[in-house]
Coordinates of C-alpha atoms in Angstrom, one line a residue:
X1 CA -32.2 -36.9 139.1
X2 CA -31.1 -40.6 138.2
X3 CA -30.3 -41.1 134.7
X4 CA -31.1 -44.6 134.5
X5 CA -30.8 -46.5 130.6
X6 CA -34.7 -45.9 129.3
X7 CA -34.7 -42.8 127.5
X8 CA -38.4 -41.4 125.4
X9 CA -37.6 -40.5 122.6
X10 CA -39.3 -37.7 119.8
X11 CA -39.8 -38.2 116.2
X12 CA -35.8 -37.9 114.2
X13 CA -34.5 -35.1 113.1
X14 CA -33.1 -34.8 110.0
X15 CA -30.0 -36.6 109.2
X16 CA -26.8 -35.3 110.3
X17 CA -24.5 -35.6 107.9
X18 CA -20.4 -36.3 108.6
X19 CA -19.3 -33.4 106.8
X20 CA -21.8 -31.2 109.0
X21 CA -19.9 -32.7 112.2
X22 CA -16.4 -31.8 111.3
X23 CA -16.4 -28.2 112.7
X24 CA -18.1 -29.7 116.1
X25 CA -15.7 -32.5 116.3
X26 CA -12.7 -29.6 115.9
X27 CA -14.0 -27.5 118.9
X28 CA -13.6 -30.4 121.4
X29 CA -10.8 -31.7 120.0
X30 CA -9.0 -28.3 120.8
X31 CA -10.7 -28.2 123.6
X32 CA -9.7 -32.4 124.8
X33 CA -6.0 -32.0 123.4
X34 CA -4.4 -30.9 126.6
X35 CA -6.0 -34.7 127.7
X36 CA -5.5 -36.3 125.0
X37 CA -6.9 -39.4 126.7
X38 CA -9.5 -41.8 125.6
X39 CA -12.4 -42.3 128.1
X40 CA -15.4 -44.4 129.1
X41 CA -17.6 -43.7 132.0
X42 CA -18.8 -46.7 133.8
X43 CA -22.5 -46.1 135.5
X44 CA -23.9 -49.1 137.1
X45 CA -27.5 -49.0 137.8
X46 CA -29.8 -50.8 140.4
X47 CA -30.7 -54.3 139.5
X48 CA -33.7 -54.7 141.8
X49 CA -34.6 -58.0 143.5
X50 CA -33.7 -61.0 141.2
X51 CA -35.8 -63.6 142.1
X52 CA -39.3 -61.6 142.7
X53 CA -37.8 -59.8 139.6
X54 CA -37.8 -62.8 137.2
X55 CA -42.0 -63.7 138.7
X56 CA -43.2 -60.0 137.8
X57 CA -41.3 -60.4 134.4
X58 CA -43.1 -63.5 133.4
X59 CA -46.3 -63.1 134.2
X60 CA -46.1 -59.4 133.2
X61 CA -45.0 -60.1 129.8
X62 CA -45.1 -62.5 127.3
X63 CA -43.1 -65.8 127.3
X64 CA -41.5 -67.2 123.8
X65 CA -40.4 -70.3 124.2
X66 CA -36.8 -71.5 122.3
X67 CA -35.1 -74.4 121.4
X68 CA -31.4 -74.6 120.9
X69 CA -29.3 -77.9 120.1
X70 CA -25.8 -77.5 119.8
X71 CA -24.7 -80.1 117.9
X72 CA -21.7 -81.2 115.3
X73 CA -22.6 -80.6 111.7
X74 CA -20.8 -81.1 108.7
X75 CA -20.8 -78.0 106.4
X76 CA -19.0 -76.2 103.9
X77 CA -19.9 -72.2 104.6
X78 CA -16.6 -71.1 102.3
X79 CA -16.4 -74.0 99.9
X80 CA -14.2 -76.3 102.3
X81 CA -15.9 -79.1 103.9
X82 CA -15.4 -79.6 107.9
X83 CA -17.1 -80.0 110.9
X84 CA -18.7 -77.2 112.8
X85 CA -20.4 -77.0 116.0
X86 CA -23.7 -75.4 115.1
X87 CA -27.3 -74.2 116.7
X88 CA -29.7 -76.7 115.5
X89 CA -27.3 -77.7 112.6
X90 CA -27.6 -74.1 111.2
X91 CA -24.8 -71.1 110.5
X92 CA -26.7 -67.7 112.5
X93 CA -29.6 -69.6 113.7
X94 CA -31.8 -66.4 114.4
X95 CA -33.6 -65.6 117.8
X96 CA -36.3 -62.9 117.1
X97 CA -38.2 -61.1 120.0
X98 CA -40.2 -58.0 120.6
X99 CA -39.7 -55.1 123.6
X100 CA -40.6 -56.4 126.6
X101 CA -40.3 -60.3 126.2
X102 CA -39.9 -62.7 128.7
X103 CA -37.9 -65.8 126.8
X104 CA -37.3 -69.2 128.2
X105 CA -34.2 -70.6 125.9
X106 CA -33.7 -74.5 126.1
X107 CA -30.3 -75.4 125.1
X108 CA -29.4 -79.0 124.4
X109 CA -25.4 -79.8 124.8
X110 CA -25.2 -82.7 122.1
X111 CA -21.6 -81.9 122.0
X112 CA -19.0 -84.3 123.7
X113 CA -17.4 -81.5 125.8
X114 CA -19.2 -78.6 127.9
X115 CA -20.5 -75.3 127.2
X116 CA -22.3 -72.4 127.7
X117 CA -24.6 -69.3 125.9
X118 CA -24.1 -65.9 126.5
X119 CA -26.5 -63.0 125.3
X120 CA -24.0 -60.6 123.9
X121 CA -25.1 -56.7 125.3
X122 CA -28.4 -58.2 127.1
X123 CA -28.1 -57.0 130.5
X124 CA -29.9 -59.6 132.5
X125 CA -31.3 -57.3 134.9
X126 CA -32.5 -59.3 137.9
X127 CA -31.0 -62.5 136.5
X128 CA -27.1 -62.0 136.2
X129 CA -26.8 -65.9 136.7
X130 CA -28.5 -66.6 133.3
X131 CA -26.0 -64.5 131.7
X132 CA -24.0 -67.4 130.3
X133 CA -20.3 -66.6 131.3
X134 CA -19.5 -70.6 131.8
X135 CA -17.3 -70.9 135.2
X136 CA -18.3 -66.8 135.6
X137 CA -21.8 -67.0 136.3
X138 CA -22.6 -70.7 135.9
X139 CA -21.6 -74.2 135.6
X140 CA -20.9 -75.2 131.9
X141 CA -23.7 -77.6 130.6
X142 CA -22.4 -80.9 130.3
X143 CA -22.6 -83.4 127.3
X144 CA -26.3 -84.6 127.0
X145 CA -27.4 -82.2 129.4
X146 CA -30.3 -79.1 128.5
X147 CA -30.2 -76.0 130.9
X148 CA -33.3 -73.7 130.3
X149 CA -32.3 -69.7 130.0
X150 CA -35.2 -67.6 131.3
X151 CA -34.7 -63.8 131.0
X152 CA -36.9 -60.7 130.0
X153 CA -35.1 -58.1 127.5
X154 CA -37.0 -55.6 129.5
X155 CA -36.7 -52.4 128.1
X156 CA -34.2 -53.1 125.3
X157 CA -34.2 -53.4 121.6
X158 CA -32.6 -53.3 118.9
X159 CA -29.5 -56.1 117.6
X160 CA -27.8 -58.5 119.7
X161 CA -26.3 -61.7 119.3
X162 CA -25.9 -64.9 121.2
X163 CA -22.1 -66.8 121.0
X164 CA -20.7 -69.7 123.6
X165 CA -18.9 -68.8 126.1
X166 CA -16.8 -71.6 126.9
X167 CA -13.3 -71.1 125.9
X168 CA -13.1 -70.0 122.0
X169 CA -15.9 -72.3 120.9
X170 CA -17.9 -69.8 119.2
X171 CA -15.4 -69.6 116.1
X172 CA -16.6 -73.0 115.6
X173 CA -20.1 -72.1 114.3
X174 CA -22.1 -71.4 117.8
X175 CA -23.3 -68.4 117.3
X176 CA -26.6 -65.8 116.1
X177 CA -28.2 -62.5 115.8
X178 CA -30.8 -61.8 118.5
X179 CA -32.8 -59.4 117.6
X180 CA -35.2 -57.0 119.7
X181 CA -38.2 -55.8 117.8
X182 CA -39.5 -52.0 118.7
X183 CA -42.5 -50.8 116.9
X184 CA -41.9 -47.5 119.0
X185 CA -38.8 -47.3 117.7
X186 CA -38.3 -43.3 116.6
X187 CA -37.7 -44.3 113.1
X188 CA -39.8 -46.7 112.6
X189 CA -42.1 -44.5 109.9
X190 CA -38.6 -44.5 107.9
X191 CA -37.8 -48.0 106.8
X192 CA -40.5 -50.6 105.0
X193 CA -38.4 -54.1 105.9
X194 CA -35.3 -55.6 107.9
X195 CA -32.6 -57.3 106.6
X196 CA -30.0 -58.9 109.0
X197 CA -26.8 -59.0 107.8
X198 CA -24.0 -61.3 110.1
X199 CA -20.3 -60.9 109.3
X200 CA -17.5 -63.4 110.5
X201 CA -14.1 -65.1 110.4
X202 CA -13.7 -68.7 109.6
X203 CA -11.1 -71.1 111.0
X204 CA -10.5 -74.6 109.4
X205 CA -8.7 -75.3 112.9
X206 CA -10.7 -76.2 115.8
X207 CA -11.3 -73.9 118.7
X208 CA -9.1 -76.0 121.2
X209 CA -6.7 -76.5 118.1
X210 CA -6.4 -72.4 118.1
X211 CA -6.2 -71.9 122.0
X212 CA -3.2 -74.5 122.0
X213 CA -1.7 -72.3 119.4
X214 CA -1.9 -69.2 121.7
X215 CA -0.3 -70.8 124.5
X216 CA 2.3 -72.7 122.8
X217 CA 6.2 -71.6 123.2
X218 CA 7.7 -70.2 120.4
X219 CA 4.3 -68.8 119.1
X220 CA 5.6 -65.2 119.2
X221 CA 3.0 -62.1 118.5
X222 CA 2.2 -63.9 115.4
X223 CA -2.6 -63.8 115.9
X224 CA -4.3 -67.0 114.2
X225 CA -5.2 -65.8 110.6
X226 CA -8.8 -67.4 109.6
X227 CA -9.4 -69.2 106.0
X228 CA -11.9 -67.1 104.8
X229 CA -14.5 -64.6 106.3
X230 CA -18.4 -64.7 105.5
X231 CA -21.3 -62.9 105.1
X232 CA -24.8 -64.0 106.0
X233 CA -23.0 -67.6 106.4
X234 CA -21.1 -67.7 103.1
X235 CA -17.5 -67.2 102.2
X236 CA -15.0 -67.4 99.7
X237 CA -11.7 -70.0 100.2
X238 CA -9.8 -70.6 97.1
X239 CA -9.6 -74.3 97.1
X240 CA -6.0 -74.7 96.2
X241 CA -5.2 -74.1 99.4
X242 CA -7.1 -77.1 100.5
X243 CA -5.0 -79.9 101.8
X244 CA -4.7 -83.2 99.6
X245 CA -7.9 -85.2 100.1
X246 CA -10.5 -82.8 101.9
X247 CA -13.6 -81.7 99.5
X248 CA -13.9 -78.2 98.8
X249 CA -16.0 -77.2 96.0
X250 CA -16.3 -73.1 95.0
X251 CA -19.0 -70.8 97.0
X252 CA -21.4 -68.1 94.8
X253 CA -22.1 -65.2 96.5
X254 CA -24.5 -64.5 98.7
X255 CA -27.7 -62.0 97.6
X256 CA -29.8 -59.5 99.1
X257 CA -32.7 -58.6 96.8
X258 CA -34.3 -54.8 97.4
X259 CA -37.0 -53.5 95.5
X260 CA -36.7 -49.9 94.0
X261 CA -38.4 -47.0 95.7
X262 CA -38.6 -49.1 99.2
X263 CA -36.2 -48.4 102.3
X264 CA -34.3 -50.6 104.5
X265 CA -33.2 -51.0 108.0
X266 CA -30.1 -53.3 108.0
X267 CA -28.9 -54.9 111.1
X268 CA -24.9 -55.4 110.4
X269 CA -23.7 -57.9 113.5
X270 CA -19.9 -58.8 113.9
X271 CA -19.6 -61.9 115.1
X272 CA -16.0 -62.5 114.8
X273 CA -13.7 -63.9 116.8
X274 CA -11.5 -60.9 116.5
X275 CA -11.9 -59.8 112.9
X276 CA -12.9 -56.2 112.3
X277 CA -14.3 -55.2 109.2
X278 CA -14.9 -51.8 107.3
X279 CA -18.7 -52.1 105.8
X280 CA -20.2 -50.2 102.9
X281 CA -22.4 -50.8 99.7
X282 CA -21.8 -49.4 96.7
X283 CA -23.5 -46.7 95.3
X284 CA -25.7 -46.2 98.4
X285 CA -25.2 -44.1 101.6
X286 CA -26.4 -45.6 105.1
X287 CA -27.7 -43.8 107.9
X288 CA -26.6 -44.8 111.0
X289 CA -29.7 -45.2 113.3
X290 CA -28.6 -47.4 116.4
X291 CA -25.3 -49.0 118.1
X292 CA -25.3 -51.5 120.2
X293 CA -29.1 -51.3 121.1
X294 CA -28.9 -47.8 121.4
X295 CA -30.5 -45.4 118.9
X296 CA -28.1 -43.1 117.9
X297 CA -28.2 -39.4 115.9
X298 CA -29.3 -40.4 112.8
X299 CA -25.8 -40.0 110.7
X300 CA -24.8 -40.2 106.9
X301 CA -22.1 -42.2 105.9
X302 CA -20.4 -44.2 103.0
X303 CA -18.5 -46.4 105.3
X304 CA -17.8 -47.6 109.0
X305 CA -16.0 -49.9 110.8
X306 CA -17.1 -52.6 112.9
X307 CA -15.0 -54.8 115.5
X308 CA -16.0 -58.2 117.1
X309 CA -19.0 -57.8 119.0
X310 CA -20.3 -54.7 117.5
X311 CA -23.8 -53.8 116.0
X312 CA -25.3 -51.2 113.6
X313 CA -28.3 -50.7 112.3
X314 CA -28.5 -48.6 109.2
X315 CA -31.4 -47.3 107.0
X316 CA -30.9 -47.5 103.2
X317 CA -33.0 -45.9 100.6
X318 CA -33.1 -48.4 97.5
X319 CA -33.4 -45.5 95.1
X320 CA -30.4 -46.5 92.8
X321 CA -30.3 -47.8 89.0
X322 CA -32.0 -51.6 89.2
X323 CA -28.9 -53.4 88.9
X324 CA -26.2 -55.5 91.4
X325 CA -23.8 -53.8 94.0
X326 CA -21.1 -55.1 96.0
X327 CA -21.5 -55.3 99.9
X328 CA -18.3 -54.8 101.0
X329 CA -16.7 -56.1 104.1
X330 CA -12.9 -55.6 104.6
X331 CA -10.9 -56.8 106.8
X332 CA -8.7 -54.6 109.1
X333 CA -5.6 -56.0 108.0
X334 CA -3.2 -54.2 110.7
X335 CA -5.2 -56.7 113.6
X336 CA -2.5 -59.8 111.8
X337 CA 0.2 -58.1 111.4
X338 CA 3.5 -59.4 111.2
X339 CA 1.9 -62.7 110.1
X340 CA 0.9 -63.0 106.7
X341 CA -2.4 -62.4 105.8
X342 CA -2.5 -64.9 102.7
X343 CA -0.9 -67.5 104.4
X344 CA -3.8 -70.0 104.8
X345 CA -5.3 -68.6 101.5
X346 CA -7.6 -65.9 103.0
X347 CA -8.7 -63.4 100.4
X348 CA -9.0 -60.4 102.7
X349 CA -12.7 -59.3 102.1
X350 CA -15.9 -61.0 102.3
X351 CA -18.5 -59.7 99.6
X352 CA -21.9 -60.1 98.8
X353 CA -24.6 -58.6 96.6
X354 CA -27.6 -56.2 96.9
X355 CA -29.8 -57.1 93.9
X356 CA -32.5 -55.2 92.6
X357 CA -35.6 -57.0 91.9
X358 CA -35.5 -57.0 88.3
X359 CA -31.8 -56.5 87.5
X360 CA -29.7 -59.9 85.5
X361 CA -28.2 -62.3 88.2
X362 CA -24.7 -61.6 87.8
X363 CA -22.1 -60.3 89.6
X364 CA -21.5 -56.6 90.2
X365 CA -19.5 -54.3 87.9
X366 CA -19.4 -51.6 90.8
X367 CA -17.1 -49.5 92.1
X368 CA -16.2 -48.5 96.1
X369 CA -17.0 -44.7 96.6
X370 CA -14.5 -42.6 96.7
X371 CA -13.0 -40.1 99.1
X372 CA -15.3 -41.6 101.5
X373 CA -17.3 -40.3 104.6
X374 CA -16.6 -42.4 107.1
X375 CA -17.8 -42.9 110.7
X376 CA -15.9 -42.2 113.9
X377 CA -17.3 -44.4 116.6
X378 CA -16.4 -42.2 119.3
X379 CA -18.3 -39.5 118.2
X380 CA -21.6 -41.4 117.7
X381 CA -23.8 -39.7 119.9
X382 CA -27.0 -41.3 121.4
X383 CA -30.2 -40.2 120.6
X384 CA -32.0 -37.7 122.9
X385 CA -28.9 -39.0 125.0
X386 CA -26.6 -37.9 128.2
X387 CA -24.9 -35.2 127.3
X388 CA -21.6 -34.4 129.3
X389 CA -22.7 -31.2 130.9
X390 CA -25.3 -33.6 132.6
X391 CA -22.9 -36.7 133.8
X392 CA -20.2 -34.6 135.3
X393 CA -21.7 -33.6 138.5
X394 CA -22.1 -37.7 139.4
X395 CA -18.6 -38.8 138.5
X396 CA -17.0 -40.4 141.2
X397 CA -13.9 -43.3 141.5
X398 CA -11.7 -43.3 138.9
X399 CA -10.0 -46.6 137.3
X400 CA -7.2 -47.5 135.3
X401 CA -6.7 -50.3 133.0
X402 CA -3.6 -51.1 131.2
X403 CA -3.9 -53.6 128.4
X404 CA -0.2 -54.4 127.8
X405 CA 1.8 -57.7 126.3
X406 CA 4.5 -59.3 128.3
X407 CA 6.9 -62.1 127.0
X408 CA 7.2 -65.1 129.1
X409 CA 10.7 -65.4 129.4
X410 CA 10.6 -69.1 130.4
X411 CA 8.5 -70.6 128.2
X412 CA 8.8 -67.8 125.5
X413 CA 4.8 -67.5 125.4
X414 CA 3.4 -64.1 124.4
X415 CA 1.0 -63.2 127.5
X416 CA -0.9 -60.4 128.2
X417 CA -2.5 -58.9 131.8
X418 CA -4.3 -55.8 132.8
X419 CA -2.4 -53.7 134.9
X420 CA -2.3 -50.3 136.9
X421 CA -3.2 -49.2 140.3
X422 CA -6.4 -50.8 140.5
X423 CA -5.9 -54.1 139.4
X424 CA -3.4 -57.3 139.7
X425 CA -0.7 -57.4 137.3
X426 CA -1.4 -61.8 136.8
X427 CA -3.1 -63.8 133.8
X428 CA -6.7 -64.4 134.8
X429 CA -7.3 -68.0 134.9
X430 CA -10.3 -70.2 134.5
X431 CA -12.0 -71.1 138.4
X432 CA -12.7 -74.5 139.9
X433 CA -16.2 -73.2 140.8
X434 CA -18.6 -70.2 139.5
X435 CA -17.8 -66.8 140.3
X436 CA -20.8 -65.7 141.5
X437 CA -21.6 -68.3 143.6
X438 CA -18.2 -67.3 145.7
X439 CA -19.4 -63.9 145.3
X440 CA -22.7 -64.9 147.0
X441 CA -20.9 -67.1 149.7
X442 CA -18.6 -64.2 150.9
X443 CA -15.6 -66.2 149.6
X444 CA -12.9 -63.6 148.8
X445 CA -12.1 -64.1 145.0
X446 CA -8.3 -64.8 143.9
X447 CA -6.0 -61.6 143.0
X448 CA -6.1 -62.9 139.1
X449 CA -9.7 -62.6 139.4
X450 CA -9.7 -58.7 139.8
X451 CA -12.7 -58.1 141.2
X452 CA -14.2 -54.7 141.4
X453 CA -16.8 -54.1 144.1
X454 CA -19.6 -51.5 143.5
X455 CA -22.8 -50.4 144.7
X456 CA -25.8 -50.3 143.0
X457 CA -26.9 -46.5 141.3
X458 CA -22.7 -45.7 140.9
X459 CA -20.9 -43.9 138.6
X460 CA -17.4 -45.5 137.5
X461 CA -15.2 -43.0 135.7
X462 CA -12.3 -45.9 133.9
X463 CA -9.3 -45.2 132.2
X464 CA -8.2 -47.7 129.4
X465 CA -4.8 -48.1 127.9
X466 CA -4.0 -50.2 125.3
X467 CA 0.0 -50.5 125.2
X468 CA -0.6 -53.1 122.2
X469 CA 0.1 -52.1 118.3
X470 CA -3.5 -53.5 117.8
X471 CA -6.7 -52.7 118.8
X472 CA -8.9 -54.4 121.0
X473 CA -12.6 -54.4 121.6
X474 CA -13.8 -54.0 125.1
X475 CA -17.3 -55.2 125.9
X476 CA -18.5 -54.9 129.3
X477 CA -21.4 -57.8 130.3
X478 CA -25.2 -56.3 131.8
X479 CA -24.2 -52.3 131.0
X480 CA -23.6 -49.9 128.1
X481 CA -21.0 -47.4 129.1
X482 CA -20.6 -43.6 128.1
X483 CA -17.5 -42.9 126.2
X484 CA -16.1 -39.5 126.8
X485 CA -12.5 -38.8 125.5
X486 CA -10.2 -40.9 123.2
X487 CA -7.0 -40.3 122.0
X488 CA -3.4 -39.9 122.8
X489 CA -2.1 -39.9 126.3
X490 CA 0.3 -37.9 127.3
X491 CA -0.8 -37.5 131.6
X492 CA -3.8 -38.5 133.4
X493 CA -6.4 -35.7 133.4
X494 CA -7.1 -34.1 137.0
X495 CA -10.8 -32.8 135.3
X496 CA -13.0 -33.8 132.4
X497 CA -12.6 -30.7 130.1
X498 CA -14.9 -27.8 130.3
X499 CA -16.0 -27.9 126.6
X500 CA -19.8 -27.2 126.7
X501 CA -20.7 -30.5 125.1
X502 CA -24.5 -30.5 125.2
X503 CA -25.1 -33.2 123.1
X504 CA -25.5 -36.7 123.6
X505 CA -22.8 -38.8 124.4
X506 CA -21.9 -42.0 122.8
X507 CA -23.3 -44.9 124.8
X508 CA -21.9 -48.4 123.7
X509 CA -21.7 -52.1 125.6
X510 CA -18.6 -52.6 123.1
X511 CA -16.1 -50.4 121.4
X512 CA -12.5 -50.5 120.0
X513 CA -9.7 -49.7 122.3
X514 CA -7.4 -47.9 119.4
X515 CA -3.4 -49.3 119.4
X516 CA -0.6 -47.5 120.1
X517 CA 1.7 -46.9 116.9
X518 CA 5.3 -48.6 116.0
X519 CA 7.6 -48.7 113.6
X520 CA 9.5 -51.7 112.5
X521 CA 10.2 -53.8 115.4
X522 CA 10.5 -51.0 117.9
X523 CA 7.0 -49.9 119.1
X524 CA 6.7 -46.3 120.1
X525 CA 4.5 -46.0 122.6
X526 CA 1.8 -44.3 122.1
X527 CA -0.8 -44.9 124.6
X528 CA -4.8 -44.7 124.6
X529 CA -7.4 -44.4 126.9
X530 CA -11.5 -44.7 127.2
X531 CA -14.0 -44.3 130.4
X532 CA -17.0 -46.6 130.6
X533 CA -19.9 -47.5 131.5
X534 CA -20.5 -51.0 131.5
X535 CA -18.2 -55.0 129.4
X536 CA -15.4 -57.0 126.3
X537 CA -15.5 -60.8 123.5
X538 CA -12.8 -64.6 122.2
X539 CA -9.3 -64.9 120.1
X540 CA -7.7 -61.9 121.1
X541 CA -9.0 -62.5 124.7
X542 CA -7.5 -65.7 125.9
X543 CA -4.1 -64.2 125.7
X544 CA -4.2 -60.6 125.4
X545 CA -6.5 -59.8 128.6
X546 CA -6.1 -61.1 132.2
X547 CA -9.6 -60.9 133.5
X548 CA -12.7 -62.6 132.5
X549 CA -14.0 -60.0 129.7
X550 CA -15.3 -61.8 127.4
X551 CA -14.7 -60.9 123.4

């Protein structure tokens, strides 16, 4: 039987909550230690016949019609005034769709240099040359030009986001949520309204400015630090820092109001370009419900982290005293290190409120929970999902990826390539013309390229290592991927273990490769693994990964 990506789904069960897990999550780690290897199956399904494709979608479903100009806009989203490259001169311009739309996106490039839109976890079924990967599966769009983006979401929903993807230029302001409605969604008798929350970093640098940076000698290991980070669009930058004659005027924070008694389905979307955050609310729990645009076992937590390119959608139940409470975004600190955090001024935490309708307009007085139950990622199952028992009879190849740094002794440049037996051990670099168009004309791609050929209705079993002392997000482009194991390494596994998991496993299109561990200067290595079934996103990219994964 094919397991293809729709699933039906049954009316939720009740909340699971973390505490409820622990015992599971003991067996199979007994059960995984002599592996101790973190895993992500890669299943690639067919993609069917693009161009007839693309016709049935768009007179099969409805068409909404965008507009999209990318254009320079001053603005001041943290207090400090500066240009910004924004979506029709607005932070998180929002795209909102239902299941089963056909969209045709026009983007204007009013910007004096060229670029391109990608549809973060979208899979582009039938149409893998609108996906947006400039130089990967198109031509950038030059200054003054408009190229039209026509696509169905076909059987997704649930939260996306759109970024450029040309270069780094999406830390300069191009980028929103796109969101999938589902009014068959299997909790949708369990929330009364949506609110989409977007977190970010903030550079007061340029883009092209930052990228310099990462390939300039001398630079070291030291990562870019950002001058603030934002919620929703707003930050904090404490204007002391700003230099002698820029205009930076102090930022309030940012509100959500709730009314008592009623329930919420929030949409938290990292789009950072490599921050990684821990979210939580004060005095509330949150009930994980979806991951990626995959609905998930409903599952209680205080907390969870989120890493560039990630999604969540929680439900919260606004049954608290009327009063304020701090939304809490911290950042993952460790992702800088050696460099110092405060060095630009960045306070370390974005915040913003969840008002009561009712309560006084002030700030919060409200405390973080304590001894918190926080999610594990890799443990998130899908709902009414693949469960293990079900996936290991159509495993087949097996590959390995090595994330790993390498110092470039002539130039002292900090590089970074993806190596093992299945790929090239060389920095990926930017090609004269579009890969798939040389995939199309037979033209064999360069070694830096490392190109993976597949066939259609496969099963990829990969192996990730990440010999960095930070972590990365991977996100794989038109798939969501099956994570299996994660953890230590110690050898390869010659079998998946035998642990009757019968639940489902966690499907994702993007998830945190976790670092290796080191002490002082001397890094101990301590390597980690994941198998996968489908994508990765843009500052820790550029130098840190030698293919054309983008985030």
């Amino acid at each position: 039987m094919s397991m293809g990506l729709s699933t039906r789904f049954v009316k939720f069960p009740p909340p699971i909550s973390m505490g409820m897990r622990h015992a599971v999550n003991l067996v199979l780690a007994l059960a995984h230690v002599a592996f101790t290897a973190s895993s992500i199956v890669l299943s690639l399904t067919p993609q069917g016949e693009p161009s007839s494709l693309w016709q049935k979608l768009s007179v099969a479903a409805p068409i909404t019609k965008f507009k999209l100009v990318l254009n320079y806009t001053e603005a001041a989203p943290d207090g400090f005034r500066q240009t910004l490259k924004l979506v029709n001169g607005m932070l998180d311009y929002p795209i909102v769709v239902n299941a089963g739309d056909s969209v045709e996106i026009a983007v204007t490039n009013a910007l004096d240099e060229p670029t391109a839109i990608h549809w973060h976890g979208l899979f582009q079924r039938g149409t893998p040359w609108m996906d947006g990967a400039a130089m990967v599966t198109q031509c950038p769009i030059q200054p003054g030009e408009t190229f039209v983006y026509k696509f169905s979401v076909g059987d997704q929903v649930g939260s996306y986001w759109y970024h450029a993807h040309h270069k780094a230029q999406y830390v300069d302001g191009l980028r929103g949520p796109f969101i999938v409605k589902d009014s068959k969604a299997p909790f949708a008798d369990q929330y009364d309204d949506e609110i989409v929350i977007t977190l970010a970093d903030l550079f007061h640098n340029k883009s092209s400015f930052l990228l310099d940076y990462f390939f300039s000698p001398n630079e070291g290991t030291l990562d870019p630090v950002p001058e603030s980070l934002l919620i929703n669009g707003v930050g904090y930058y404490p204007c002391q820092f700003a230099p002698l004659g820029s205009k930076c005027t102090p930022t309030t924070f940012p509100s959500n109001e709730v009314v008592f008694g009623k329930r919420y389905l929030l949409r938290i979307i990292n789009m950072s370009g490599e921050a990684a955050f821990t979210f939580s609310i004060d005095g509330h729990n949150l009930t994980v419900v979806e991951a990626d645009g995959v609905y998930t076992v409903p599952t209680v937590v205080d907390q969870f982290p989120i890493t560039a390119g990630q999604r969540y959608s929680v439900i919260l139940n606004a049954n608290a005293k009327v009063s304020n409470y701090w939304i809490r975004a911290d950042l993952d600190e460790q992702l800088y290190f050696p460099a110092p955090i405060d060095l630009n001024g960045l306070v370390p935490y974005a915040r913003s409120i969840l008002r009561y309708k009712g309560a006084a307009k002030t700030n919060p007085t409200t405390k973080a929970a304590q001894n918190p139950t926080v999610l594990n990622p890799f443990n998130l199952g899908e709902y009414n999902g693949t469960p293990l028992t079900q996936l290991v009879p159509h495993l087949g190849d097996t590959m390995y990826m090595n994330f790993k740094i390498l110092s470039d002794g002539d130039n002292n440049i900090t590089t970074a390539t993806v190596s093992a037996g299945d790929f090239v051990d060389s920095q990926w670099q930017p090609p004269s013309y579009p890969t798939i168009l040389d995939v199309l004309d037979d033209v064999r791609l360069p070694d830096s390229t490392n190109g993976v050929e597949v066939s259609n209705d496969s099963y990829l079993l990969l192996h990730i290592t990440n010999d960095d002392p930070m972590e990365h997000p991977f996100h794989l482009h038109g798939h969501t991927f099956w994570i299996l194991l994660s953890g230590k390494l110690l050898f390869a596994p010659s079998t998946l273990p035998s642990a009757n998991y019968t639940v489902g496993l966690p499907r994702r299109d993007t998830i945190q490769v976790p670092p290796l561990h080191g002490r002082k200067r001397r890094l101990r290595r301590r390597r980690m693994r994941q198998r996968i079934r489908g994508h990765h996103h843009p500052l820790q990219q550029p130098r840190r990964l030698a293919v054309p994964l983008p985030h």
